[in-house]
RNA sequence: GGGCGCGUAGCUCAGUGGUAGAGCAUCUGCCUUUUAAGCAGAGGGUCGGUGGUUCGAGACCACCCGCGCUCACCA
């Protein structure tokens, strides 16, 4: 570690020297602004309009080919890369300065657009400005494009740890990474626009909460000094959004971070983005159609198609999605009716499916695990799993015609849960009983069971309209649409163990 | 937490017991339409750490550190 640092310092030291030389030549290495008027992709895509016209472009130097008294370089702006051409005869002093510039430096170029002998669209520089000197070398890959336009990348910056820790470097040298995050932004904007058009109101509710609830999860705990109370980082938005429905909003949604103090793997990050939405006077049947519409809207507005490939499987979001019954689907796979089975019977069944069942106790957890093991993996095409056992769903309304069942559905795609929704419980007496059941489970050792939220019950006691509620894990949705199999590849700065920087 | 794997130059990697290597990047010189530009030369490493085996360890063994994948946990 010590030696690599020394070695890197040699490269950095050299760049400090160049920086001083540039200053001595009268080039301020850190500029205040540059009046950019063109993007590289526009110039390349509309060459006939740009040819021989003067443009002002800016960006980072990504490659340099010096040939004595003339040089080529590629600079990268937000849209892509373009070649620039510099001649000593024409820019004199600035050419001498260019010799002190490196890959990674950010420059501004004014020049006219032309095509080189070999056919590359290039900006022939008349003026060169240094905008920011880079003093740390980039792990720059080499990119070769063959006749067919196929790109081969040599020495790609691939170390996952470094890519996540120094995402800024990852974004500079791996252009596909930038594409994923641009898509992420577009998808979220599209969802927002769709919900706004449908008359839902975007709202913000507390992240710091005196009680947590709305999901089965372990919270992060923090402390407020002035109030001298412990607070929880929210695990879900649900209980506050429902209070707003009590308050008279007919439709609200929130897109924001939730926090769960649990394991991390390729589909779990401790902080993640959730969409939650609540629509008064609607039920879960309405919501199923609405979810289909949300996805259809993303498909058409952002991608112009409904078919996607994820982990080698083709997935089609065309409406309507397949709908299966939760209890029946398990019965189909195992022959067992989980509702009318005892805890002992369920445990036995689960033992036949997987080896270790010791960590799982309680009927609810057993049923959920049996479902995960038997049904879930086969739900590749978008599928709604409908009507869940009551014991799994402390906030959902009892089914209007089925015993021990609630009106709830989850949307599955590619074997993964994408959304969760129900006809929301609005009976305060029932709600209190459900909370008390949760407390029992908690004292029985279930760390994820809810505490009782008295204020939430009080709100419900004033009268809560019937409503449908929905939660969508945005990160996982982005993974599907951008074909990324790790959540870390759709979050700019995924959680990492703290780095020791000497 | 379990299993598997990885850690060698700034980057990507080769090196399975006998003088630490390659390409790119860096530096010097030449080169005024190049394309992983080219040509000639140069610098850069206590091979993640500690201990051990051995005449000799980057390599083998043990432990530690860091990371990745995977299983478990986790809507």
mmCIF file of C-alpha atoms in Angstrom, chain A residues 203-467:
data_model
loop_
_atom_site.group_PDB
_atom_site.id
_atom_site.type_symbol
_atom_site.label_atom_id
_atom_site.label_comp_id
_atom_site.label_asym_id
_atom_site.label_seq_id
_atom_site.Cartn_x
_atom_site.Cartn_y
_atom_site.Cartn_z
ATOM 1 C CA UNK A 203 -46.134 15.030 -0.571
ATOM 2 C CA UNK A 204 -43.321 14.698 1.944
ATOM 3 C CA UNK A 205 -43.622 12.984 5.315
ATOM 4 C CA UNK A 206 -41.138 12.539 8.172
ATOM 5 C CA UNK A 207 -38.026 10.425 7.810
ATOM 6 C CA UNK A 208 -37.257 10.819 11.519
ATOM 7 C CA UNK A 209 -40.070 9.092 13.334
ATOM 8 C CA UNK A 210 -40.746 8.483 17.044
ATOM 9 C CA UNK A 211 -42.351 5.149 16.097
ATOM 10 C CA UNK A 212 -41.674 3.099 13.016
ATOM 11 C CA UNK A 213 -44.184 1.072 11.095
ATOM 12 C CA UNK A 214 -45.758 0.254 7.785
ATOM 13 C CA UNK A 215 -43.493 -2.682 7.002
ATOM 14 C CA UNK A 216 -41.862 -5.657 8.622
ATOM 15 C CA UNK A 217 -38.262 -4.577 9.082
ATOM 16 C CA UNK A 218 -35.611 -3.595 11.586
ATOM 17 C CA UNK A 219 -35.099 0.163 11.826
ATOM 18 C CA UNK A 220 -32.066 2.390 12.278
ATOM 19 C CA UNK A 221 -32.135 4.271 15.559
ATOM 20 C CA UNK A 222 -30.854 7.803 16.016
ATOM 21 C CA UNK A 223 -31.099 10.429 18.694
ATOM 22 C CA UNK A 224 -32.333 14.001 18.780
ATOM 23 C CA UNK A 225 -30.358 16.024 21.293
ATOM 24 C CA UNK A 226 -32.711 18.922 21.995
ATOM 25 C CA UNK A 227 -35.752 16.726 22.472
ATOM 26 C CA UNK A 228 -33.563 14.081 24.083
ATOM 27 C CA UNK A 229 -35.492 11.288 22.402
ATOM 28 C CA UNK A 230 -34.521 8.354 20.259
ATOM 29 C CA UNK A 231 -35.952 8.496 16.777
ATOM 30 C CA UNK A 232 -36.199 5.879 14.057
ATOM 31 C CA UNK A 233 -35.340 6.333 10.411
ATOM 32 C CA UNK A 234 -38.500 5.371 8.591
ATOM 33 C CA UNK A 235 -38.899 1.875 7.206
ATOM 34 C CA UNK A 236 -42.010 2.912 5.242
ATOM 35 C CA UNK A 237 -44.087 6.011 4.515
ATOM 36 C CA UNK A 238 -47.405 4.263 4.948
ATOM 37 C CA UNK A 239 -48.720 5.411 8.316
ATOM 38 C CA UNK A 240 -48.118 9.105 7.644
ATOM 39 C CA UNK A 241 -49.549 9.033 4.140
ATOM 40 C CA UNK A 242 -52.705 7.403 5.453
ATOM 41 C CA UNK A 243 -53.032 10.186 8.036
ATOM 42 C CA UNK A 244 -53.095 12.589 5.098
ATOM 43 C CA UNK A 245 -55.976 10.661 3.528
ATOM 44 C CA UNK A 246 -57.801 11.055 6.858
ATOM 45 C CA UNK A 247 -57.029 14.762 6.558
ATOM 46 C CA UNK A 248 -58.904 14.992 3.307
ATOM 47 C CA UNK A 249 -56.415 14.407 0.534
ATOM 48 C CA UNK A 250 -57.926 11.991 -1.966
ATOM 49 C CA UNK A 251 -54.728 10.825 -3.562
ATOM 50 C CA UNK A 252 -51.156 11.243 -2.330
ATOM 51 C CA UNK A 253 -47.800 9.762 -3.184
ATOM 52 C CA UNK A 254 -44.221 10.035 -2.028
ATOM 53 C CA UNK A 255 -41.033 8.932 -3.762
ATOM 54 C CA UNK A 256 -38.241 8.872 -1.248
ATOM 55 C CA UNK A 257 -35.728 6.894 0.770
ATOM 56 C CA UNK A 258 -36.617 4.256 3.317
ATOM 57 C CA UNK A 259 -34.045 2.729 5.642
ATOM 58 C CA UNK A 260 -33.880 -0.839 6.860
ATOM 59 C CA UNK A 261 -31.183 -2.092 9.164
ATOM 60 C CA UNK A 262 -30.815 -5.487 7.574
ATOM 61 C CA UNK A 263 -28.605 -7.583 5.379
ATOM 62 C CA UNK A 264 -27.076 -6.338 2.161
ATOM 63 C CA UNK A 265 -26.918 -8.265 -1.070
ATOM 64 C CA UNK A 266 -27.522 -7.670 -4.720
ATOM 65 C CA UNK A 267 -31.127 -6.705 -4.165
ATOM 66 C CA UNK A 268 -30.864 -4.963 -0.779
ATOM 67 C CA UNK A 269 -29.207 -1.663 0.091
ATOM 68 C CA UNK A 270 -29.753 -0.239 3.603
ATOM 69 C CA UNK A 271 -31.283 2.888 2.105
ATOM 70 C CA UNK A 272 -33.455 2.508 -0.932
ATOM 71 C CA UNK A 273 -36.092 4.392 -2.846
ATOM 72 C CA UNK A 274 -39.771 3.617 -2.485
ATOM 73 C CA UNK A 275 -42.827 4.904 -4.213
ATOM 74 C CA UNK A 276 -45.858 4.746 -1.972
ATOM 75 C CA UNK A 277 -49.234 5.937 -3.098
ATOM 76 C CA UNK A 278 -52.709 5.992 -1.576
ATOM 77 C CA UNK A 279 -55.969 6.602 -3.385
ATOM 78 C CA UNK A 280 -59.141 7.210 -1.400
ATOM 79 C CA UNK A 281 -62.370 5.379 -2.277
ATOM 80 C CA UNK A 282 -60.457 2.816 -4.388
ATOM 81 C CA UNK A 283 -59.772 -0.849 -3.678
ATOM 82 C CA UNK A 284 -57.091 -3.310 -4.678
ATOM 83 C CA UNK A 285 -58.866 -4.279 -7.892
ATOM 84 C CA UNK A 286 -58.602 -0.689 -9.063
ATOM 85 C CA UNK A 287 -54.976 -0.616 -7.978
ATOM 86 C CA UNK A 288 -54.038 -3.695 -10.020
ATOM 87 C CA UNK A 289 -55.134 -1.949 -13.178
ATOM 88 C CA UNK A 290 -53.395 1.227 -12.082
ATOM 89 C CA UNK A 291 -50.092 -0.610 -11.605
ATOM 90 C CA UNK A 292 -50.382 -2.029 -15.099
ATOM 91 C CA UNK A 293 -50.892 1.486 -16.371
ATOM 92 C CA UNK A 294 -47.874 2.836 -14.514
ATOM 93 C CA UNK A 295 -45.675 0.190 -16.114
ATOM 94 C CA UNK A 296 -47.228 0.598 -19.522
ATOM 95 C CA UNK A 297 -46.547 4.318 -19.284
ATOM 96 C CA UNK A 298 -42.879 3.751 -18.465
ATOM 97 C CA UNK A 299 -42.556 1.277 -21.332
ATOM 98 C CA UNK A 300 -44.045 3.547 -23.954
ATOM 99 C CA UNK A 301 -42.740 6.934 -22.774
ATOM 100 C CA UNK A 302 -39.175 5.968 -21.914
ATOM 101 C CA UNK A 303 -38.470 2.952 -24.087
ATOM 102 C CA UNK A 304 -41.107 2.739 -26.794
ATOM 103 C CA UNK A 305 -41.423 -1.026 -26.246
ATOM 104 C CA UNK A 306 -42.858 -3.495 -23.744
ATOM 105 C CA UNK A 307 -40.316 -6.313 -24.056
ATOM 106 C CA UNK A 308 -37.164 -6.358 -21.969
ATOM 107 C CA UNK A 309 -34.384 -8.823 -21.328
ATOM 108 C CA UNK A 310 -33.395 -9.448 -17.746
ATOM 109 C CA UNK A 311 -30.873 -12.081 -16.684
ATOM 110 C CA UNK A 312 -31.382 -13.892 -19.957
ATOM 111 C CA UNK A 313 -35.172 -13.934 -19.736
ATOM 112 C CA UNK A 314 -37.510 -12.013 -21.987
ATOM 113 C CA UNK A 315 -40.110 -10.120 -20.030
ATOM 114 C CA UNK A 316 -43.199 -8.573 -21.564
ATOM 115 C CA UNK A 317 -45.015 -5.832 -19.683
ATOM 116 C CA UNK A 318 -47.977 -5.845 -22.026
ATOM 117 C CA UNK A 319 -51.337 -5.610 -20.246
ATOM 118 C CA UNK A 320 -53.060 -7.449 -18.702
ATOM 119 C CA UNK A 321 -50.650 -9.172 -16.323
ATOM 120 C CA UNK A 322 -51.248 -12.725 -15.216
ATOM 121 C CA UNK A 323 -53.162 -12.992 -11.938
ATOM 122 C CA UNK A 324 -52.852 -15.953 -9.581
ATOM 123 C CA UNK A 325 -54.234 -16.656 -6.115
ATOM 124 C CA UNK A 326 -51.703 -16.790 -3.268
ATOM 125 C CA UNK A 327 -53.119 -19.770 -1.391
ATOM 126 C CA UNK A 328 -54.001 -21.706 -4.549
ATOM 127 C CA UNK A 329 -50.560 -21.152 -6.030
ATOM 128 C CA UNK A 330 -48.949 -22.819 -3.018
ATOM 129 C CA UNK A 331 -51.512 -25.602 -3.144
ATOM 130 C CA UNK A 332 -50.701 -26.162 -6.811
ATOM 131 C CA UNK A 333 -47.013 -26.515 -6.019
ATOM 132 C CA UNK A 334 -47.205 -28.506 -2.788
ATOM 133 C CA UNK A 335 -50.709 -29.896 -2.475
ATOM 134 C CA UNK A 336 -51.015 -28.207 0.912
ATOM 135 C CA UNK A 337 -53.648 -25.713 2.033
ATOM 136 C CA UNK A 338 -51.555 -23.389 4.169
ATOM 137 C CA UNK A 339 -54.527 -21.609 5.715
ATOM 138 C CA UNK A 340 -55.904 -24.776 7.285
ATOM 139 C CA UNK A 341 -52.537 -26.239 8.254
ATOM 140 C CA UNK A 342 -51.027 -26.184 11.725
ATOM 141 C CA UNK A 343 -47.641 -24.690 12.454
ATOM 142 C CA UNK A 344 -46.267 -28.236 12.848
ATOM 143 C CA UNK A 345 -47.532 -29.285 9.434
ATOM 144 C CA UNK A 346 -46.090 -26.180 7.815
ATOM 145 C CA UNK A 347 -42.739 -26.739 9.419
ATOM 146 C CA UNK A 348 -42.711 -30.294 8.134
ATOM 147 C CA UNK A 349 -43.573 -29.134 4.636
ATOM 148 C CA UNK A 350 -40.844 -26.518 4.687
ATOM 149 C CA UNK A 351 -38.308 -29.076 5.907
ATOM 150 C CA UNK A 352 -38.982 -31.104 2.789
ATOM 151 C CA UNK A 353 -38.261 -28.061 0.643
ATOM 152 C CA UNK A 354 -35.142 -26.700 2.271
ATOM 153 C CA UNK A 355 -32.623 -27.866 4.790
ATOM 154 C CA UNK A 356 -32.519 -25.318 7.551
ATOM 155 C CA UNK A 357 -35.804 -24.233 9.115
ATOM 156 C CA UNK A 358 -34.499 -23.423 12.572
ATOM 157 C CA UNK A 359 -34.457 -19.663 12.050
ATOM 158 C CA UNK A 360 -38.110 -19.592 11.051
ATOM 159 C CA UNK A 361 -40.864 -19.586 13.609
ATOM 160 C CA UNK A 362 -44.497 -18.557 13.564
ATOM 161 C CA UNK A 363 -47.106 -19.537 11.044
ATOM 162 C CA UNK A 364 -46.842 -16.300 9.104
ATOM 163 C CA UNK A 365 -43.113 -16.611 8.498
ATOM 164 C CA UNK A 366 -43.447 -20.284 7.597
ATOM 165 C CA UNK A 367 -46.119 -19.617 5.006
ATOM 166 C CA UNK A 368 -44.157 -16.734 3.556
ATOM 167 C CA UNK A 369 -41.056 -18.885 3.309
ATOM 168 C CA UNK A 370 -42.943 -21.738 1.645
ATOM 169 C CA UNK A 371 -44.253 -19.258 -0.911
ATOM 170 C CA UNK A 372 -40.778 -17.821 -1.528
ATOM 171 C CA UNK A 373 -39.303 -21.248 -2.046
ATOM 172 C CA UNK A 374 -41.963 -22.817 -4.210
ATOM 173 C CA UNK A 375 -43.942 -20.232 -6.149
ATOM 174 C CA UNK A 376 -41.831 -17.091 -6.374
ATOM 175 C CA UNK A 377 -38.984 -18.334 -8.597
ATOM 176 C CA UNK A 378 -41.408 -19.268 -11.385
ATOM 177 C CA UNK A 379 -43.047 -15.854 -11.578
ATOM 178 C CA UNK A 380 -41.007 -14.602 -14.498
ATOM 179 C CA UNK A 381 -43.601 -12.762 -16.557
ATOM 180 C CA UNK A 382 -45.337 -9.892 -14.762
ATOM 181 C CA UNK A 383 -47.784 -11.543 -12.387
ATOM 182 C CA UNK A 384 -50.089 -10.348 -9.632
ATOM 183 C CA UNK A 385 -50.278 -12.707 -6.702
ATOM 184 C CA UNK A 386 -53.641 -11.993 -5.131
ATOM 185 C CA UNK A 387 -55.319 -12.487 -1.709
ATOM 186 C CA UNK A 388 -52.805 -13.051 1.068
ATOM 187 C CA UNK A 389 -53.293 -14.722 4.450
ATOM 188 C CA UNK A 390 -54.370 -12.225 7.083
ATOM 189 C CA UNK A 391 -51.520 -13.077 9.449
ATOM 190 C CA UNK A 392 -48.983 -11.825 6.883
ATOM 191 C CA UNK A 393 -50.623 -8.443 6.465
ATOM 192 C CA UNK A 394 -51.346 -6.360 9.572
ATOM 193 C CA UNK A 395 -52.399 -3.257 7.632
ATOM 194 C CA UNK A 396 -54.578 -4.774 4.918
ATOM 195 C CA UNK A 397 -58.358 -4.986 4.912
ATOM 196 C CA UNK A 398 -60.070 -8.322 5.453
ATOM 197 C CA UNK A 399 -61.325 -9.915 2.261
ATOM 198 C CA UNK A 400 -64.946 -9.069 1.538
ATOM 199 C CA UNK A 401 -65.866 -12.744 1.073
ATOM 200 C CA UNK A 402 -62.984 -14.984 2.194
ATOM 201 C CA UNK A 403 -62.107 -15.995 5.746
ATOM 202 C CA UNK A 404 -58.542 -15.450 7.067
ATOM 203 C CA UNK A 405 -57.642 -13.633 3.866
ATOM 204 C CA UNK A 406 -56.940 -9.976 3.149
ATOM 205 C CA UNK A 407 -57.382 -7.986 -0.036
ATOM 206 C CA UNK A 408 -53.768 -7.712 -0.982
ATOM 207 C CA UNK A 409 -51.652 -8.333 -4.047
ATOM 208 C CA UNK A 410 -48.002 -8.287 -4.926
ATOM 209 C CA UNK A 411 -46.578 -7.814 -8.394
ATOM 210 C CA UNK A 412 -43.783 -10.188 -9.356
ATOM 211 C CA UNK A 413 -41.443 -9.894 -12.303
ATOM 212 C CA UNK A 414 -38.439 -12.101 -13.058
ATOM 213 C CA UNK A 415 -38.986 -14.008 -9.822
ATOM 214 C CA UNK A 416 -38.715 -10.858 -7.744
ATOM 215 C CA UNK A 417 -41.273 -8.891 -5.824
ATOM 216 C CA UNK A 418 -41.742 -5.499 -7.437
ATOM 217 C CA UNK A 419 -44.733 -4.043 -5.670
ATOM 218 C CA UNK A 420 -47.118 -4.602 -2.815
ATOM 219 C CA UNK A 421 -50.643 -3.253 -2.521
ATOM 220 C CA UNK A 422 -53.878 -3.680 -0.687
ATOM 221 C CA UNK A 423 -57.298 -2.458 0.108
ATOM 222 C CA UNK A 424 -56.264 -0.594 3.206
ATOM 223 C CA UNK A 425 -57.640 -1.425 6.597
ATOM 224 C CA UNK A 426 -59.817 1.484 7.762
ATOM 225 C CA UNK A 427 -61.580 -0.107 10.756
ATOM 226 C CA UNK A 428 -59.905 1.274 13.910
ATOM 227 C CA UNK A 429 -61.141 -1.585 16.090
ATOM 228 C CA UNK A 430 -59.729 -4.178 13.718
ATOM 229 C CA UNK A 431 -56.531 -2.129 13.391
ATOM 230 C CA UNK A 432 -56.020 -2.131 17.149
ATOM 231 C CA UNK A 433 -56.409 -5.902 17.265
ATOM 232 C CA UNK A 434 -53.875 -6.306 14.454
ATOM 233 C CA UNK A 435 -51.376 -4.108 16.270
ATOM 234 C CA UNK A 436 -51.865 -6.120 19.435
ATOM 235 C CA UNK A 437 -51.221 -9.317 17.484
ATOM 236 C CA UNK A 438 -47.991 -7.709 16.254
ATOM 237 C CA UNK A 439 -46.964 -6.890 19.789
ATOM 238 C CA UNK A 440 -47.511 -10.536 20.742
ATOM 239 C CA UNK A 441 -45.291 -11.620 17.851
ATOM 240 C CA UNK A 442 -42.685 -9.081 18.896
ATOM 241 C CA UNK A 443 -42.544 -10.361 22.463
ATOM 242 C CA UNK A 444 -42.374 -13.874 20.986
ATOM 243 C CA UNK A 445 -39.113 -12.840 19.395
ATOM 244 C CA UNK A 446 -40.100 -11.424 16.013
ATOM 245 C CA UNK A 447 -37.800 -8.424 15.687
ATOM 246 C CA UNK A 448 -39.709 -7.076 12.727
ATOM 247 C CA UNK A 449 -43.167 -6.929 14.241
ATOM 248 C CA UNK A 450 -44.775 -3.513 14.532
ATOM 249 C CA UNK A 451 -45.074 -1.484 17.711
ATOM 250 C CA UNK A 452 -48.547 -0.010 18.404
ATOM 251 C CA UNK A 453 -48.982 3.440 16.901
ATOM 252 C CA UNK A 454 -51.663 5.039 19.083
ATOM 253 C CA UNK A 455 -51.769 8.256 17.106
ATOM 254 C CA UNK A 456 -52.317 6.317 13.905
ATOM 255 C CA UNK A 457 -55.269 4.508 15.489
ATOM 256 C CA UNK A 458 -56.588 7.844 16.774
ATOM 257 C CA UNK A 459 -56.446 9.207 13.226
ATOM 258 C CA UNK A 460 -58.347 6.185 11.996
ATOM 259 C CA UNK A 461 -60.934 6.665 14.754
ATOM 260 C CA UNK A 462 -61.838 10.053 13.268
ATOM 261 C CA UNK A 463 -62.880 8.169 10.163
ATOM 262 C CA UNK A 464 -60.593 6.999 7.352
ATOM 263 C CA UNK A 465 -62.091 6.605 3.902
ATOM 264 C CA UNK A 466 -61.662 3.257 2.197
ATOM 265 C CA UNK A 467 -58.578 3.404 0.040
#
